[in-house]
GROMACS .gro file of C-alpha atoms in nm:
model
  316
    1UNK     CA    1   1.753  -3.766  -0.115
    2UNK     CA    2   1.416  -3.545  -0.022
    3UNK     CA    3   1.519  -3.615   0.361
    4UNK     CA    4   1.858  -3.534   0.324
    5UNK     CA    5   1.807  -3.225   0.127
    6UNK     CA    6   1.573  -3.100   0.456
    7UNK     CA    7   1.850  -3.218   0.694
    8UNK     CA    8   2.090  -2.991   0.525
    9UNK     CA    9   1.866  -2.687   0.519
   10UNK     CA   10   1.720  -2.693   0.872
   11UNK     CA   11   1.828  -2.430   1.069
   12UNK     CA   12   1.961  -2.254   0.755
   13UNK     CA   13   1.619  -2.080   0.736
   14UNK     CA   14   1.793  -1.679   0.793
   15UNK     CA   15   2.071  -1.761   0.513
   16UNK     CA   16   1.804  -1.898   0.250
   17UNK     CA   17   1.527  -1.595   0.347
   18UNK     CA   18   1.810  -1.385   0.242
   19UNK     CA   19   1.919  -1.587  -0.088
   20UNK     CA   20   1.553  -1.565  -0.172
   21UNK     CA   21   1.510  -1.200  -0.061
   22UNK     CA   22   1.849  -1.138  -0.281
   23UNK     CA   23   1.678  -1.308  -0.627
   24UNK     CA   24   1.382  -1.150  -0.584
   25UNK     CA   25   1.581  -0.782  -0.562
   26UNK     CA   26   1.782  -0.889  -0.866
   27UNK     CA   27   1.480  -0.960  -1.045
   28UNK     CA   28   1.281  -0.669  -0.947
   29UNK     CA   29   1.583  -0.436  -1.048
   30UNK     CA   30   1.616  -0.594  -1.439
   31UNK     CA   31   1.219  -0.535  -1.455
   32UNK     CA   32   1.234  -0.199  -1.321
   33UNK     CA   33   1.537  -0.109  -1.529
   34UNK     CA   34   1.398  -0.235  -1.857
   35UNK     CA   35   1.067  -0.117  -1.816
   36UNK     CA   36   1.056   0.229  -1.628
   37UNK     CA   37   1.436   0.401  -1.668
   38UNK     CA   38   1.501   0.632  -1.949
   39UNK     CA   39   1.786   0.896  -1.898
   40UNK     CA   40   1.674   1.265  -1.956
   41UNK     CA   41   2.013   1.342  -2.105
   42UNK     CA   42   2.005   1.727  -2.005
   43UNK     CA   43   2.176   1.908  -1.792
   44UNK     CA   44   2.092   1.901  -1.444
   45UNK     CA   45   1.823   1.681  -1.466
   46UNK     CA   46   2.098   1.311  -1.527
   47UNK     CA   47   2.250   1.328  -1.191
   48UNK     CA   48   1.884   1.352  -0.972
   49UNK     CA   49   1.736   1.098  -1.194
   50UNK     CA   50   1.988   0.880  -1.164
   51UNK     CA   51   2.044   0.961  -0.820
   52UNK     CA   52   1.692   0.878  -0.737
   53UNK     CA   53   1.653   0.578  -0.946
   54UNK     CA   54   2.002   0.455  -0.770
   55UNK     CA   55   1.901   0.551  -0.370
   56UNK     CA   56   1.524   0.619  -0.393
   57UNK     CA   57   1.446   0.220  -0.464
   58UNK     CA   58   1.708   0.098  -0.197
   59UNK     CA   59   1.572   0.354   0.066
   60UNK     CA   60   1.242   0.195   0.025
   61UNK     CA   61   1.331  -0.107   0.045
   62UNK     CA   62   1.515  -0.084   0.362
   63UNK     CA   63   1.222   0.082   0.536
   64UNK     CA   64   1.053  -0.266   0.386
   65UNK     CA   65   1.278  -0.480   0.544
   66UNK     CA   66   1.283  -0.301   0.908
   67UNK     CA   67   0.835  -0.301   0.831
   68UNK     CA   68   0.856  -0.684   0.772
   69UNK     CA   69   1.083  -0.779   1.066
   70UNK     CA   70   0.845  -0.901   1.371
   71UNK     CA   71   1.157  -0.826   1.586
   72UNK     CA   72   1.105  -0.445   1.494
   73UNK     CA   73   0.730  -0.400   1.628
   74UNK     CA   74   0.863  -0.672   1.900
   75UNK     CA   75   1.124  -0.366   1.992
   76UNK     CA   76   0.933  -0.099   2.007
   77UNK     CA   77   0.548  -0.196   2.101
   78UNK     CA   78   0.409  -0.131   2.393
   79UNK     CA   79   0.796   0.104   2.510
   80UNK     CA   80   0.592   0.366   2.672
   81UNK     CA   81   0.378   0.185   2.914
   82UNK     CA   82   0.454   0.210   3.266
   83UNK     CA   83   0.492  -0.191   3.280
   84UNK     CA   84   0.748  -0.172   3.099
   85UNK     CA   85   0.918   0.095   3.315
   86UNK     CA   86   0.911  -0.118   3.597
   87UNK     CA   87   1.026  -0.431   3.425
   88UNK     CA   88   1.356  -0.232   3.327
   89UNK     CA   89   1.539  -0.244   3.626
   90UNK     CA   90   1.900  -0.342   3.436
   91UNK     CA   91   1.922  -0.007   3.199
   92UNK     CA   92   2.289  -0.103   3.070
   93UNK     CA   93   2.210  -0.457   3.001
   94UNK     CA   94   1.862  -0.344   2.864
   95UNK     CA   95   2.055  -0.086   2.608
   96UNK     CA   96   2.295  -0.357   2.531
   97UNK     CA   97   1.994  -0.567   2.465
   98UNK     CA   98   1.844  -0.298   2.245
   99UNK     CA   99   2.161  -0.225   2.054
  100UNK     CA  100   2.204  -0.637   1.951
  101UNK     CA  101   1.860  -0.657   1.856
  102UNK     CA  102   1.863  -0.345   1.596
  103UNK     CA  103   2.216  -0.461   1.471
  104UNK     CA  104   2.049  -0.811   1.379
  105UNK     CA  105   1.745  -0.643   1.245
  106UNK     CA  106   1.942  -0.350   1.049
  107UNK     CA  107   2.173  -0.684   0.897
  108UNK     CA  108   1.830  -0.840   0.794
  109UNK     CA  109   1.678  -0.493   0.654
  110UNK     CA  110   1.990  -0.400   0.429
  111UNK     CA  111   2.000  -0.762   0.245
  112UNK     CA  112   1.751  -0.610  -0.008
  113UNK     CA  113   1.875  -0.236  -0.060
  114UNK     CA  114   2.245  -0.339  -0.022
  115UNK     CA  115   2.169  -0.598  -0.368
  116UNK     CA  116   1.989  -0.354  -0.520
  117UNK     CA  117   2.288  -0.102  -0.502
  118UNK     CA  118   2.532  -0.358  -0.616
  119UNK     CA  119   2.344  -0.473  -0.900
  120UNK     CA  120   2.274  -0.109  -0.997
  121UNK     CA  121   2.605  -0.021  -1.016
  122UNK     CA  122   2.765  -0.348  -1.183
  123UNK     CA  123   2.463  -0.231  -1.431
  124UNK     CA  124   2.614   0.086  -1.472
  125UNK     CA  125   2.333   0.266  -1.647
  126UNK     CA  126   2.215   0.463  -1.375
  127UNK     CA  127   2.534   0.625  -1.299
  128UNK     CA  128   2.653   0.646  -1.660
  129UNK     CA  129   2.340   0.902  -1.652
  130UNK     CA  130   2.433   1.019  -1.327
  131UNK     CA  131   2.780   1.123  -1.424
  132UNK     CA  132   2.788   1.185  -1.750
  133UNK     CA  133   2.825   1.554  -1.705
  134UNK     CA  134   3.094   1.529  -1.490
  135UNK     CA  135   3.361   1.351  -1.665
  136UNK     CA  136   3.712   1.557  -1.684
  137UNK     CA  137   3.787   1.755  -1.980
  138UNK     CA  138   4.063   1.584  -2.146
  139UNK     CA  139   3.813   1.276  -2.175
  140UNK     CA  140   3.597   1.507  -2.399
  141UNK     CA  141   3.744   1.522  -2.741
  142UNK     CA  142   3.616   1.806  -2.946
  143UNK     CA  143   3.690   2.202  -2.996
  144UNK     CA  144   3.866   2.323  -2.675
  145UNK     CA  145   3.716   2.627  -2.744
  146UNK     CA  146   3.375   2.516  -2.616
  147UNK     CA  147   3.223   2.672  -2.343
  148UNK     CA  148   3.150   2.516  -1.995
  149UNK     CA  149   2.779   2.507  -2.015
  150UNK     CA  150   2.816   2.372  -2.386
  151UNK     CA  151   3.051   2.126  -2.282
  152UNK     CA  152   2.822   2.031  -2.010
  153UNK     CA  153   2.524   1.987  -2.236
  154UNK     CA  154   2.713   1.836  -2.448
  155UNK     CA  155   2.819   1.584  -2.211
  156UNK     CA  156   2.481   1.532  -2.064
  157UNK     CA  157   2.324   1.427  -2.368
  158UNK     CA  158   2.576   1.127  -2.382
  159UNK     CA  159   2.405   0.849  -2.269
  160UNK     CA  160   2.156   0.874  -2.582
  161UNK     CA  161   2.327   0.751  -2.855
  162UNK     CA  162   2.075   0.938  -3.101
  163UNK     CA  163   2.144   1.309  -2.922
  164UNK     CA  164   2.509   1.294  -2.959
  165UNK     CA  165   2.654   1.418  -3.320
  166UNK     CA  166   2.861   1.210  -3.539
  167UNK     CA  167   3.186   1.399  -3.490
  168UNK     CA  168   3.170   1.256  -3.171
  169UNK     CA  169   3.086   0.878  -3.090
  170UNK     CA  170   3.435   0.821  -3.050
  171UNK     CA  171   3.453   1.040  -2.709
  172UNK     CA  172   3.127   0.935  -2.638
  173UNK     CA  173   3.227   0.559  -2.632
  174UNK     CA  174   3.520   0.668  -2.415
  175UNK     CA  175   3.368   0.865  -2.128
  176UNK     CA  176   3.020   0.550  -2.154
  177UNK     CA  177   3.335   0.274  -2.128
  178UNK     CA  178   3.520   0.487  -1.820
  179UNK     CA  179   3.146   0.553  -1.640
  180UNK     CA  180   3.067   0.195  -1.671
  181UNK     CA  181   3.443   0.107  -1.512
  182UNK     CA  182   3.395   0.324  -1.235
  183UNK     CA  183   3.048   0.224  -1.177
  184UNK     CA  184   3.090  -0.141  -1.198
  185UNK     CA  185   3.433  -0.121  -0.963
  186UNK     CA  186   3.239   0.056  -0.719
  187UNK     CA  187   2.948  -0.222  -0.746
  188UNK     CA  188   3.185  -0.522  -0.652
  189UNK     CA  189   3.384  -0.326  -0.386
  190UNK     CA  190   3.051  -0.262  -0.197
  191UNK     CA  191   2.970  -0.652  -0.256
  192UNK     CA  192   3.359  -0.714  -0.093
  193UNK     CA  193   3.318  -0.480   0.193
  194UNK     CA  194   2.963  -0.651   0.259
  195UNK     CA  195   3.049  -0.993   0.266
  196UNK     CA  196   3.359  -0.931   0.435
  197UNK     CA  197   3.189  -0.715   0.694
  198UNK     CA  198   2.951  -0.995   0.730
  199UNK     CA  199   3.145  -1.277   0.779
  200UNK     CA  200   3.387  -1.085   1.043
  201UNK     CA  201   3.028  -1.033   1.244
  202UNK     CA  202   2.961  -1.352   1.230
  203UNK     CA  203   3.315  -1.472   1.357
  204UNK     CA  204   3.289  -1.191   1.630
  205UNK     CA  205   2.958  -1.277   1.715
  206UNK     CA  206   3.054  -1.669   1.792
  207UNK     CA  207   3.351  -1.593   1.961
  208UNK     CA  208   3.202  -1.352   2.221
  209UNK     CA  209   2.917  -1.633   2.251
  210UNK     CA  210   2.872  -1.837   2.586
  211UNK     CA  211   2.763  -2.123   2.395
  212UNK     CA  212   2.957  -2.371   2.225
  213UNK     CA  213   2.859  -2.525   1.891
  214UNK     CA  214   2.606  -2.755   1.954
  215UNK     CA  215   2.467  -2.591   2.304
  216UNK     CA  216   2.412  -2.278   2.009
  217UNK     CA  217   2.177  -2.526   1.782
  218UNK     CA  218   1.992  -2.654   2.043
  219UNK     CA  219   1.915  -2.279   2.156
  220UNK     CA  220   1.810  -2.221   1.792
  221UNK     CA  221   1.598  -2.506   1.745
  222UNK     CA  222   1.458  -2.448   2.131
  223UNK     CA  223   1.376  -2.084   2.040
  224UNK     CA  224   1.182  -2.159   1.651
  225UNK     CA  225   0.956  -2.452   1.825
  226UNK     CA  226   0.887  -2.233   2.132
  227UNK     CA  227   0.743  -1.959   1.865
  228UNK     CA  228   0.580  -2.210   1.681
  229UNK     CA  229   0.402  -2.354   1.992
  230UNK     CA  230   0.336  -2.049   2.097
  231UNK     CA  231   0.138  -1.911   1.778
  232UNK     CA  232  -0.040  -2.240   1.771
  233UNK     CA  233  -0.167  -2.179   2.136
  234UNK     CA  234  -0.213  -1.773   2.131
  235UNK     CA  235  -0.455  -1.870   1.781
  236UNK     CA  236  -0.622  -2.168   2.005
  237UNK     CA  237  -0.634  -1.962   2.331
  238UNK     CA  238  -0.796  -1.655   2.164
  239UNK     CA  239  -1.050  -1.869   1.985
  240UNK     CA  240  -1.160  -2.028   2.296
  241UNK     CA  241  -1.203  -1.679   2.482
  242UNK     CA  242  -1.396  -1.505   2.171
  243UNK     CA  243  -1.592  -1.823   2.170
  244UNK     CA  244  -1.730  -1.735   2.520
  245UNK     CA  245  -1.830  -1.410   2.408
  246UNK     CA  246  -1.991  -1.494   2.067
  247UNK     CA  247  -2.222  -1.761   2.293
  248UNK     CA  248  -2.311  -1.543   2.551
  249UNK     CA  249  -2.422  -1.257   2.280
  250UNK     CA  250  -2.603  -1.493   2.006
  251UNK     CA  251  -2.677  -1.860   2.238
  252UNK     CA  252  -2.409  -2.036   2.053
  253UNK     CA  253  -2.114  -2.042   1.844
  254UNK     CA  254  -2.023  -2.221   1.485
  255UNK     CA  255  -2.001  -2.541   1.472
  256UNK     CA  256  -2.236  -2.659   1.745
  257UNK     CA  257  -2.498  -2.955   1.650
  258UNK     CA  258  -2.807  -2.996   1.799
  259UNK     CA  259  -2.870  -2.660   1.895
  260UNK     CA  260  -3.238  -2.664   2.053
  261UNK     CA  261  -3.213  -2.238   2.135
  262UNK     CA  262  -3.088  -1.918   1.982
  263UNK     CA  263  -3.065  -1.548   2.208
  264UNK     CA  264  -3.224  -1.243   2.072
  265UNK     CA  265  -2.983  -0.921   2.139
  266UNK     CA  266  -3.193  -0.604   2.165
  267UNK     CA  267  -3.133  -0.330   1.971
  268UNK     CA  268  -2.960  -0.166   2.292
  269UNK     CA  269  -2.706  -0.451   2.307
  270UNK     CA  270  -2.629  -0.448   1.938
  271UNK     CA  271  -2.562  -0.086   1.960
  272UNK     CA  272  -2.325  -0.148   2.211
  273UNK     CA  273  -2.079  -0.363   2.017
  274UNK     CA  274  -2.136  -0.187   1.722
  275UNK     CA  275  -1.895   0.115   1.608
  276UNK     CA  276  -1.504   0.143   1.690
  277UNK     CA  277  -1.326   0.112   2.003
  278UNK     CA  278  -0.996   0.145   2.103
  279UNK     CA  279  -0.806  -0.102   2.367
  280UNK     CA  280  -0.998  -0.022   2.722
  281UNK     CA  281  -0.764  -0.071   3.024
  282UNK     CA  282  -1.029  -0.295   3.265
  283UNK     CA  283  -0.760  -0.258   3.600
  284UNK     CA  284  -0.429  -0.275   3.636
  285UNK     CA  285  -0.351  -0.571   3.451
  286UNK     CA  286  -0.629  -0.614   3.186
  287UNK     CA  287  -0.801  -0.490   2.887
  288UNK     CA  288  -1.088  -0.479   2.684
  289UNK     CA  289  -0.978  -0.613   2.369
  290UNK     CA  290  -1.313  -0.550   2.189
  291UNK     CA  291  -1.682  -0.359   2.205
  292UNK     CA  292  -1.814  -0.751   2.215
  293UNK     CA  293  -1.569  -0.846   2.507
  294UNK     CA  294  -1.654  -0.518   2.733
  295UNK     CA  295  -2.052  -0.561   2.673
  296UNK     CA  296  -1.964  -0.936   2.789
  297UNK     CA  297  -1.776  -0.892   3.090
  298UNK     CA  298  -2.034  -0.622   3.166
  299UNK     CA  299  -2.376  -0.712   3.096
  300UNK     CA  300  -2.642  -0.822   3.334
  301UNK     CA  301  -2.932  -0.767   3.091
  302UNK     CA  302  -3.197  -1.060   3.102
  303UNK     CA  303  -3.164  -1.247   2.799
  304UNK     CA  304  -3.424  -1.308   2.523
  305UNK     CA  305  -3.433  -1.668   2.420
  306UNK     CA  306  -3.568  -1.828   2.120
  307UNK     CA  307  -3.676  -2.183   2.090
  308UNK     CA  308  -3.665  -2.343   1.802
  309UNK     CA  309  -3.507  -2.643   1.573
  310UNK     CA  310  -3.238  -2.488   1.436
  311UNK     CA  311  -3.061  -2.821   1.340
  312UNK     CA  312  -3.351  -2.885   1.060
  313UNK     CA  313  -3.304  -2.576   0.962
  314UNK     CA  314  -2.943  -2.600   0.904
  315UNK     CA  315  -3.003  -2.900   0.705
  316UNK     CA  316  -3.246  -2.710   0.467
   0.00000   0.00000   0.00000
């Protein structure tokens, strides 16, 4: 059942990040809602507090998901070196390139603040204090003879039950019960145009493809292990080179047995890795990646070596 159940979901891994990514929003939104949102009810102040309680969140959030997106850094690291200049020979297939990339990365960004909008506004509390003050006149049963501003403060003060005199609950129910319509409309249009919008990508997208089916999954699959691989060997690769550098500063690195002599850096040599460095272009087509890896590749210095039994004194 297990294996099946893993059969079913590989390759799925975009459309269940987003499921996930879509609870989690939900969740966060009831929390923040319950815990942190409490509607000024005066005049002037409902519509930017519920304004910013509505955009602010989903603003973040999409600056979140473009932050969290290796694709993004992928896009833009490393744009103004002069390598890359001279890599770009193809400009309109590179823009083409560029364009694709930020569509797929904007689609994977607005998962979070596009949920968090919807569920905000099938809510409806944030724009019932939003637009309370704005609801027509003939929706407002009391003295016509009211002025504007009254009217308006009036109005405002709706969406607390306890501010709003007795005379009027009735209107007061009204206007709350039209707010929450329009507000709750609104929410499950956006979900409609979303999904729709979505789905006609996707068809697009497969159609204009020069893959069929299958040739498309083994791509996909090809691609994840190649990244997978690929992390495994840049962490093993990188490990390996510091290791060089760690033995040639202290004798040895972690994990050795039997190690019959430790070096002795001078105070001159620890000084030198010491401190902060940036990246320090070595030639053409290498860097320093560290203090430690420039004082290796450079030093000549005679070495100080100590003799000794370290291996009893790791077993101590």
């Amino acid at each position: 059942m297990i294996s099946l159940w893993l059969t079913f979901l590989k390759g799925k891994e975009v459309v269940i990040a987003n499921a996930i990514i879509a609870i989690l929003t939900i969740g966060g939104q009831q929390l923040f809602s319950f815990f942190t949102f409490s509607c000024p009810c005066h005049v002037g102040q409902n519509l930017i507090y519920g304004l910013a309680f509505l955009g602010v969140p989903a603003l973040i959030l999409l600056v979140v998901g473009y932050a969290l997106n290796n694709q993004t850094w992928r896009l833009v690291t490393g744009k103004r070196s002069p390598l890359q200049k001279e890599t770009t020979r193809n400009r309109l297939l590179h823009c083409k390139l560029i364009c694709f990339v930020l569509c797929s990365i904007t689609g994977r960004a607005l998962v979070a603040p596009v949920t968090w909008l919807a569920v905000t506004l099938i809510n409806g509390s944030y724009y019932v204090c939003a637009m309370s003050e704005y609801v027509s006149v003939h929706y407002y049963g009391a003295n016509p003879n009211v002025t504007a501003s009254e009217r308006r403060r009036i109005l405002a003060a709706f969406p607390c039950s306890q501010l709003v005199p007795p005379e009027l609950t009735r209107a007061r129910d009204e206007v709350i019960l039209l707010l929450r319509y329009q507000s709750q409309v609104a929410g499950w249009l956006l979900i409609a145009v979303v999904v729709i919008t979505v789905f006609l990508s996707y068809c697009l997208a497969s159609c204009f493809s020069p893959l069929s089916f299958l040739h498309f999954r083994y791509w996909s699959s090809y691609v994840h292990n190649e990244q997978e691989l690929f992390d495994e060997a840049t962490d093993q690769h990188s490990r390996l080179y510091a290791m060089q550098h760690v033995r040639k500063f202290f004798g040895f690195v972690p994990g050795s047995e039997n190690v019959k002599e430790i070096r002795i850096p001078s105070l001159r040599e620890w000084q030198a890795i010491s401190g902060l460095a940036f990246l320090k272009r070595v030639d053409e087509e290498h860097y320093d990646y560290s203090l430690l890896h420039d004082w290796a590749l450079k030093d000549g210095s005679t070495s100080c070596i100590c003799h000794c039994e370290v291996s009893l004194l790791l077993n101590k």
